[in-house]
């Protein structure tokens, strides 16, 4: 398997790393504190994870949200899934993008933006 950003992440690169999930700063952030949360197990889609793994990923998303809210003044969050496919075997991950007051943000395509406020 080729190198994978989420599988190969080190504790020094991660904001938070657990046995089940990892949160890292996005390499090309849309806003300050744009974070990506991924399961530790390499899967292409979120629904390949068992219920416990899904819960642990969402727990980490919630923890990241609280940490960002403590550090920045935010109006809310954009949250989106990025799943892979056989043609594009990307490790599934979730974007957590804080919205600053008065900020207008064009969200990129290729991510299924699911909930404007977490």
Backbone as a chain_set.jsonl record, in Angstrom:
{"seq": "XXXXXXXXXXXXXXXXXXXXXXXXXXXXXXXXXXXXXXXXXXXXXXXXXXXXXXXXXXXXXXXXXXXXXXXXXXXXXXXXXXXXXXXXXXXXXXXXXXXXXXXXXXXXXXXXXXXXXX", "coords": {"N": [[0.853, -1.177, 0.0], [0.554, 2.241, -0.825], [2.127, 5.134, 0.715], [0.354, 6.682, 3.393], [-1.126, 9.563, 4.567], [-2.671, 9.664, 6.932], [-2.344, 7.167, 8.121], [0.38, 7.114, 8.522], [0.962, 9.14, 10.265], [2.721, 10.821, 12.868], [3.02, 11.064, 16.468], [4.045, 13.623, 16.996], [3.191, 15.14, 14.847], [0.469, 15.177, 15.082], [-2.502, 16.701, 16.436], [-4.153, 15.482, 18.24], [-3.95, 12.128, 19.145], [-5.185, 8.902, 19.264], [-5.858, 5.456, 20.145], [-7.819, 4.812, 18.318], [-8.404, 6.958, 16.589], [-7.258, 9.928, 14.848], [-6.326, 13.356, 14.922], [-5.346, 15.925, 12.883], [-3.687, 18.959, 11.827], [-4.963, 20.487, 8.896], [-3.148, 20.208, 5.851], [-3.364, 22.252, 3.939], [-4.952, 24.605, 4.991], [-8.343, 25.843, 5.109], [-9.278, 27.735, 6.852], [-8.156, 29.259, 9.942], [-7.166, 26.802, 12.228], [-8.311, 24.643, 10.838], [-9.03, 21.356, 10.838], [-8.369, 17.875, 10.361], [-9.947, 14.834, 10.954], [-9.394, 11.433, 11.345], [-9.993, 7.897, 11.164], [-7.9, 5.497, 12.792], [-7.611, 3.043, 11.627], [-7.136, 2.004, 8.313], [-9.476, 2.686, 6.04], [-11.714, 3.007, 3.246], [-14.252, 4.166, 3.265], [-16.401, 5.815, 5.596], [-18.396, 4.183, 6.626], [-17.368, 1.647, 6.629], [-16.213, 1.317, 9.001], [-16.652, -0.097, 12.271], [-19.384, 0.308, 14.621], [-18.375, 1.176, 17.112], [-15.847, 2.219, 16.384], [-16.708, 4.304, 14.705], [-18.006, 5.879, 16.602], [-15.82, 6.623, 18.219], [-14.376, 8.216, 16.43], [-16.228, 10.332, 16.053], [-16.309, 11.239, 18.696], [-13.763, 12.322, 18.891], [-13.973, 14.365, 16.978], [-15.83, 15.995, 18.327], [-14.273, 16.691, 20.571], [-12.197, 18.144, 19.36], [-13.708, 20.278, 18.348], [-14.493, 21.571, 20.767], [-11.972, 22.358, 21.727], [-11.146, 24.136, 19.724], [-13.129, 26.104, 19.938], [-12.453, 27.097, 22.436], [-10.105, 28.362, 21.852], [-10.512, 30.147, 19.728], [-12.692, 32.759, 18.484], [-15.637, 31.734, 17.223], [-18.231, 31.334, 14.757], [-19.457, 29.024, 14.17], [-19.258, 25.749, 12.684], [-18.122, 24.039, 9.762], [-18.564, 20.84, 8.663], [-17.34, 17.99, 7.086], [-17.391, 14.957, 5.171], [-14.873, 13.004, 3.612], [-14.62, 10.516, 1.561], [-13.029, 7.654, 0.118], [-12.603, 5.765, -2.962], [-12.628, 2.917, -5.199], [-11.334, 3.838, -7.456], [-10.104, 6.089, -6.492], [-8.359, 5.7, -3.986], [-8.574, 6.911, -1.181], [-7.939, 7.383, 2.242], [-10.582, 7.433, 4.458], [-11.841, 10.444, 5.915], [-12.634, 13.233, 8.082], [-13.415, 16.594, 7.748], [-13.043, 19.393, 9.828], [-14.009, 22.52, 10.005], [-13.648, 25.602, 11.272], [-15.785, 28.49, 11.415], [-15.255, 31.885, 11.22], [-16.467, 34.93, 12.746], [-18.317, 36.931, 10.5], [-16.973, 35.969, 8.302], [-16.773, 34.811, 4.986], [-16.907, 31.827, 3.318], [-15.876, 29.696, 0.765], [-16.638, 26.482, 0.297], [-14.746, 23.638, -0.663], [-15.242, 21.407, -3.475], [-15.703, 17.814, -3.657], [-15.791, 16.977, -1.105], [-18.182, 15.81, 1.126], [-20.207, 17.902, 2.506], [-21.784, 17.998, 5.499], [-23.074, 19.131, 7.739], [-23.788, 22.259, 8.893], [-23.51, 23.272, 11.492], [-22.057, 21.842, 14.193]], "CA": [[0.0, 0.0, 0.0], [1.351, 3.475, -0.823], [2.139, 5.916, 1.946], [-0.933, 7.309, 3.717], [-0.956, 10.656, 5.519], [-3.332, 9.382, 8.21], [-1.747, 5.961, 8.713], [1.79, 7.353, 8.815], [1.128, 10.309, 11.125], [3.448, 10.604, 14.116], [2.455, 11.858, 17.571], [4.504, 15.008, 16.898], [2.426, 15.808, 13.792], [-0.955, 15.152, 15.41], [-3.03, 17.487, 17.559], [-4.586, 14.444, 19.171], [-3.848, 10.791, 18.566], [-5.649, 7.857, 20.17], [-5.787, 4.138, 19.517], [-8.856, 4.67, 17.303], [-8.555, 8.097, 15.683], [-6.199, 10.93, 14.87], [-6.684, 14.688, 14.46], [-4.151, 16.648, 12.44], [-3.976, 20.18, 11.096], [-5.022, 20.285, 7.446], [-1.922, 20.751, 5.26], [-3.72, 23.483, 3.214], [-6.179, 24.956, 5.711], [-9.288, 26.833, 4.586], [-9.348, 28.743, 7.904], [-7.328, 28.923, 11.104], [-7.593, 25.613, 12.977], [-8.955, 23.62, 10.009], [-8.489, 20.081, 11.312], [-8.879, 16.656, 9.757], [-10.029, 13.706, 11.878], [-9.453, 10.183, 10.59], [-9.816, 6.692, 11.969], [-6.541, 4.935, 12.684], [-7.683, 1.922, 10.677], [-7.239, 2.489, 6.942], [-10.667, 2.269, 5.296], [-12.057, 3.992, 2.219], [-15.485, 4.872, 3.602], [-16.708, 5.891, 7.02], [-19.296, 3.096, 7.023], [-16.601, 0.411, 6.791], [-15.853, 1.257, 10.416], [-17.727, -0.608, 13.111], [-20.074, 1.364, 15.369], [-17.468, 1.698, 18.137], [-14.85, 3.058, 15.719], [-17.403, 5.525, 14.294], [-18.227, 6.672, 17.821], [-14.547, 7.196, 18.652], [-14.059, 9.3, 15.506], [-17.102, 11.461, 16.393], [-15.854, 11.78, 19.986], [-12.591, 13.162, 18.631], [-14.491, 15.569, 16.326], [-16.407, 16.831, 19.392], [-13.168, 17.209, 21.383], [-11.542, 19.178, 18.55], [-14.622, 21.426, 18.334], [-14.371, 22.259, 22.053], [-10.653, 22.989, 21.807], [-11.123, 25.291, 18.818], [-13.982, 27.135, 20.542], [-11.72, 27.687, 23.554], [-8.977, 29.13, 21.338], [-10.924, 31.14, 18.735], [-14.087, 33.172, 18.442], [-16.193, 31.101, 16.03], [-19.677, 31.4, 14.537], [-19.919, 27.666, 13.926], [-18.325, 24.853, 12.02], [-18.5, 23.231, 8.613], [-18.043, 19.489, 8.858], [-17.558, 17.24, 5.853], [-16.753, 13.662, 4.947], [-14.146, 12.733, 2.383], [-14.45, 9.074, 1.419], [-12.323, 7.221, -1.071], [-13.267, 4.801, -3.83], [-11.66, 2.026, -5.853], [-10.562, 4.661, -8.392], [-9.371, 7.094, -5.714], [-8.33, 5.03, -2.667], [-8.204, 7.836, -0.111], [-8.321, 7.033, 3.612], [-11.704, 8.281, 4.851], [-11.524, 11.442, 6.939], [-13.65, 14.257, 8.322], [-12.908, 17.958, 7.886], [-13.685, 20.263, 10.823], [-13.586, 23.843, 9.564], [-14.32, 26.663, 12.034], [-16.178, 29.718, 10.719], [-15.039, 33.093, 12.017], [-17.525, 35.926, 12.564], [-18.233, 37.765, 9.309], [-16.167, 35.344, 7.261], [-17.46, 34.084, 3.921], [-16.006, 30.746, 2.942], [-16.326, 28.805, -0.299], [-16.188, 25.127, 0.615], [-14.323, 22.949, -1.876], [-15.963, 20.202, -3.892], [-14.982, 16.583, -3.349], [-16.072, 16.666, 0.289], [-19.616, 15.846, 1.389], [-20.425, 18.787, 3.651], [-22.983, 17.38, 6.053], [-23.737, 19.803, 8.843], [-23.133, 23.543, 9.092], [-23.193, 23.497, 12.901], [-21.864, 20.571, 14.905]], "C": [[0.898, 1.238, 0.0], [1.247, 4.191, 0.518], [0.798, 6.614, 2.137], [-0.701, 8.342, 4.817], [-1.506, 10.299, 6.896], [-2.781, 8.133, 8.893], [-0.326, 6.231, 9.217], [2.034, 8.515, 9.776], [1.856, 9.927, 12.418], [2.786, 11.418, 15.227], [2.87, 13.33, 17.516], [3.711, 15.801, 15.865], [0.946, 15.975, 14.157], [-1.294, 16.154, 16.5], [-3.451, 16.54, 18.654], [-4.449, 13.117, 18.439], [-4.271, 9.783, 19.633], [-5.468, 6.517, 19.474], [-6.722, 4.024, 18.32], [-8.913, 5.778, 16.263], [-7.398, 9.07, 15.856], [-6.764, 12.251, 14.354], [-5.395, 15.42, 14.116], [-4.569, 17.964, 11.788], [-4.019, 19.876, 9.598], [-3.78, 20.903, 6.815], [-2.145, 22.034, 4.449], [-5.017, 24.017, 3.8], [-7.017, 26.014, 5.007], [-9.416, 28.004, 5.551], [-8.351, 28.356, 8.991], [-7.963, 27.736, 11.82], [-8.447, 24.64, 12.163], [-8.25, 22.301, 10.321], [-9.134, 18.931, 10.543], [-8.825, 15.55, 10.805], [-10.199, 12.441, 11.047], [-9.364, 9.001, 11.549], [-8.387, 6.198, 11.809], [-6.514, 3.78, 11.69], [-7.914, 2.479, 9.279], [-8.458, 1.862, 6.268], [-10.993, 3.372, 4.294], [-13.302, 4.795, 2.564], [-15.744, 4.79, 5.095], [-17.521, 4.686, 7.483], [-18.639, 1.721, 6.991], [-16.143, 0.247, 8.244], [-16.989, 0.624, 11.196], [-18.269, 0.544, 13.955], [-19.16, 1.984, 16.422], [-16.415, 2.612, 17.513], [-15.482, 4.374, 15.247], [-17.599, 6.452, 15.497], [-16.933, 7.342, 18.265], [-14.108, 8.341, 17.734], [-14.907, 10.524, 15.847], [-16.737, 12.065, 17.743], [-14.658, 12.708, 19.787], [-13.008, 14.447, 17.904], [-15.054, 16.526, 17.387], [-15.318, 17.449, 20.268], [-12.447, 18.336, 20.638], [-12.392, 20.444, 18.53], [-14.495, 22.227, 19.626], [-13.037, 22.992, 22.166], [-10.567, 24.231, 20.923], [-11.956, 26.427, 19.402], [-13.29, 27.822, 21.716], [-10.597, 28.605, 23.069], [-9.38, 30.281, 20.422], [-12.363, 31.572, 18.962], [-14.652, 32.622, 17.136], [-17.71, 31.286, 15.987], [-20.272, 30.016, 14.329], [-18.856, 26.89, 13.184], [-18.949, 24.281, 10.764], [-17.798, 21.899, 8.805], [-18.341, 18.694, 7.599], [-16.775, 15.954, 5.795], [-15.993, 13.675, 3.631], [-13.878, 11.234, 2.372], [-13.683, 8.785, 0.143], [-13.183, 6.273, -1.886], [-12.197, 3.905, -4.44], [-10.766, 2.825, -6.803], [-9.674, 5.663, -7.665], [-9.293, 6.604, -4.267], [-7.796, 5.9, -1.534], [-8.734, 7.309, 1.219], [-9.459, 7.974, 4.017], [-11.284, 9.238, 5.954], [-12.641, 12.472, 7.012], [-12.96, 15.599, 8.51], [-13.723, 18.681, 8.953], [-13.133, 21.662, 10.559], [-14.334, 24.902, 10.366], [-14.64, 27.865, 11.144], [-15.99, 30.899, 11.663], [-16.174, 34.077, 11.771], [-17.28, 36.787, 11.329], [-17.47, 37.162, 8.147], [-17.059, 34.633, 6.253], [-16.481, 33.057, 3.37], [-16.629, 29.917, 1.834], [-15.745, 27.433, -0.008], [-15.845, 24.386, -0.671], [-15.213, 21.755, -2.204], [-15.106, 18.982, -3.565], [-15.138, 16.145, -1.914], [-17.577, 16.77, 0.458], [-19.842, 16.643, 2.662], [-21.776, 18.447, 4.244], [-23.718, 18.204, 7.087], [-23.072, 21.142, 9.086], [-22.781, 23.831, 10.546], [-23.19, 22.166, 13.634], [-22.548, 20.612, 16.227]], "O": [[1.886, 1.289, 0.732], [0.385, 3.883, 1.34], [0.183, 7.079, 1.177], [-0.146, 8.026, 5.87], [-0.879, 10.598, 7.912], [-2.758, 8.06, 10.122], [0.113, 5.65, 10.21], [3.184, 8.843, 10.07], [1.633, 8.855, 12.98], [2.061, 12.371, 14.941], [2.111, 14.197, 17.951], [3.575, 17.017, 15.998], [0.258, 16.826, 13.593], [-0.479, 16.426, 17.382], [-3.157, 16.747, 19.831], [-4.79, 13.003, 17.261], [-3.777, 9.81, 20.76], [-4.98, 6.455, 18.345], [-6.467, 3.239, 17.407], [-9.419, 5.562, 15.162], [-6.671, 9.046, 16.849], [-7.593, 12.257, 13.443], [-4.48, 15.525, 14.933], [-5.675, 18.074, 11.258], [-3.208, 19.1, 9.093], [-3.387, 22.007, 7.193], [-1.214, 22.823, 4.286], [-6.072, 23.897, 3.178], [-6.494, 26.947, 4.397], [-9.636, 29.139, 5.126], [-7.776, 27.268, 8.964], [-9.181, 27.693, 11.991], [-9.231, 23.887, 12.74], [-7.049, 22.149, 10.101], [-10.291, 19.009, 10.132], [-7.803, 15.348, 11.46], [-11.045, 12.384, 10.154], [-8.742, 9.09, 12.608], [-7.744, 6.461, 10.793], [-5.518, 3.565, 10.999], [-8.784, 3.327, 9.079], [-8.473, 0.669, 5.966], [-10.597, 4.524, 4.471], [-13.406, 5.967, 2.203], [-15.36, 3.831, 5.763], [-17.352, 4.22, 8.61], [-19.293, 0.723, 7.296], [-15.736, -0.839, 8.655], [-18.156, 0.78, 10.836], [-17.68, 1.624, 13.995], [-19.172, 3.201, 16.604], [-16.122, 3.674, 18.062], [-14.871, 5.436, 15.372], [-17.382, 7.66, 15.405], [-16.946, 8.511, 18.65], [-13.534, 9.325, 18.201], [-14.382, 11.635, 15.924], [-16.844, 13.279, 17.922], [-14.554, 13.749, 20.436], [-12.456, 15.511, 18.181], [-14.785, 17.727, 17.347], [-15.429, 18.609, 20.664], [-12.126, 19.366, 21.23], [-11.872, 21.55, 18.676], [-14.398, 23.454, 19.576], [-12.987, 24.123, 22.649], [-9.993, 25.246, 21.316], [-11.539, 27.585, 19.365], [-13.52, 29.007, 21.961], [-10.185, 29.517, 23.785], [-8.671, 31.285, 20.343], [-13.155, 30.842, 19.559], [-14.197, 33.002, 16.058], [-18.377, 31.38, 17.017], [-21.494, 29.87, 14.317], [-17.708, 27.319, 13.073], [-20.159, 24.064, 10.705], [-16.598, 21.84, 9.073], [-19.465, 18.717, 7.098], [-15.654, 15.86, 6.293], [-16.428, 14.288, 2.656], [-13.007, 10.746, 3.092], [-13.691, 9.582, -0.795], [-14.338, 6.011, -1.55], [-11.004, 4.113, -4.221], [-9.58, 2.527, -6.941], [-8.615, 6.041, -8.166], [-10.071, 7.041, -3.419], [-6.714, 5.657, -1.0], [-9.869, 6.84, 1.293], [-9.309, 9.193, 3.925], [-10.476, 8.895, 6.818], [-13.482, 12.565, 6.118], [-12.043, 15.733, 9.32], [-14.95, 18.587, 8.974], [-11.972, 21.957, 10.84], [-15.535, 25.086, 10.167], [-13.874, 28.212, 10.245], [-16.512, 30.9, 12.778], [-16.781, 34.064, 10.7], [-16.182, 37.307, 11.13], [-17.339, 37.799, 7.102], [-17.996, 33.931, 6.633], [-15.357, 33.394, 3.001], [-17.776, 29.484, 1.945], [-14.531, 27.233, -0.055], [-16.57, 24.492, -1.66], [-15.849, 21.173, -1.325], [-13.927, 19.11, -3.237], [-14.675, 15.069, -1.534], [-18.186, 17.727, -0.021], [-19.687, 16.12, 3.766], [-22.802, 18.587, 3.579], [-24.911, 17.981, 7.292], [-21.897, 21.177, 9.454], [-21.834, 24.574, 10.805], [-24.198, 21.461, 13.682], [-22.501, 19.637, 16.977]]}, "num_chains": 1, "name": "protein.A"}
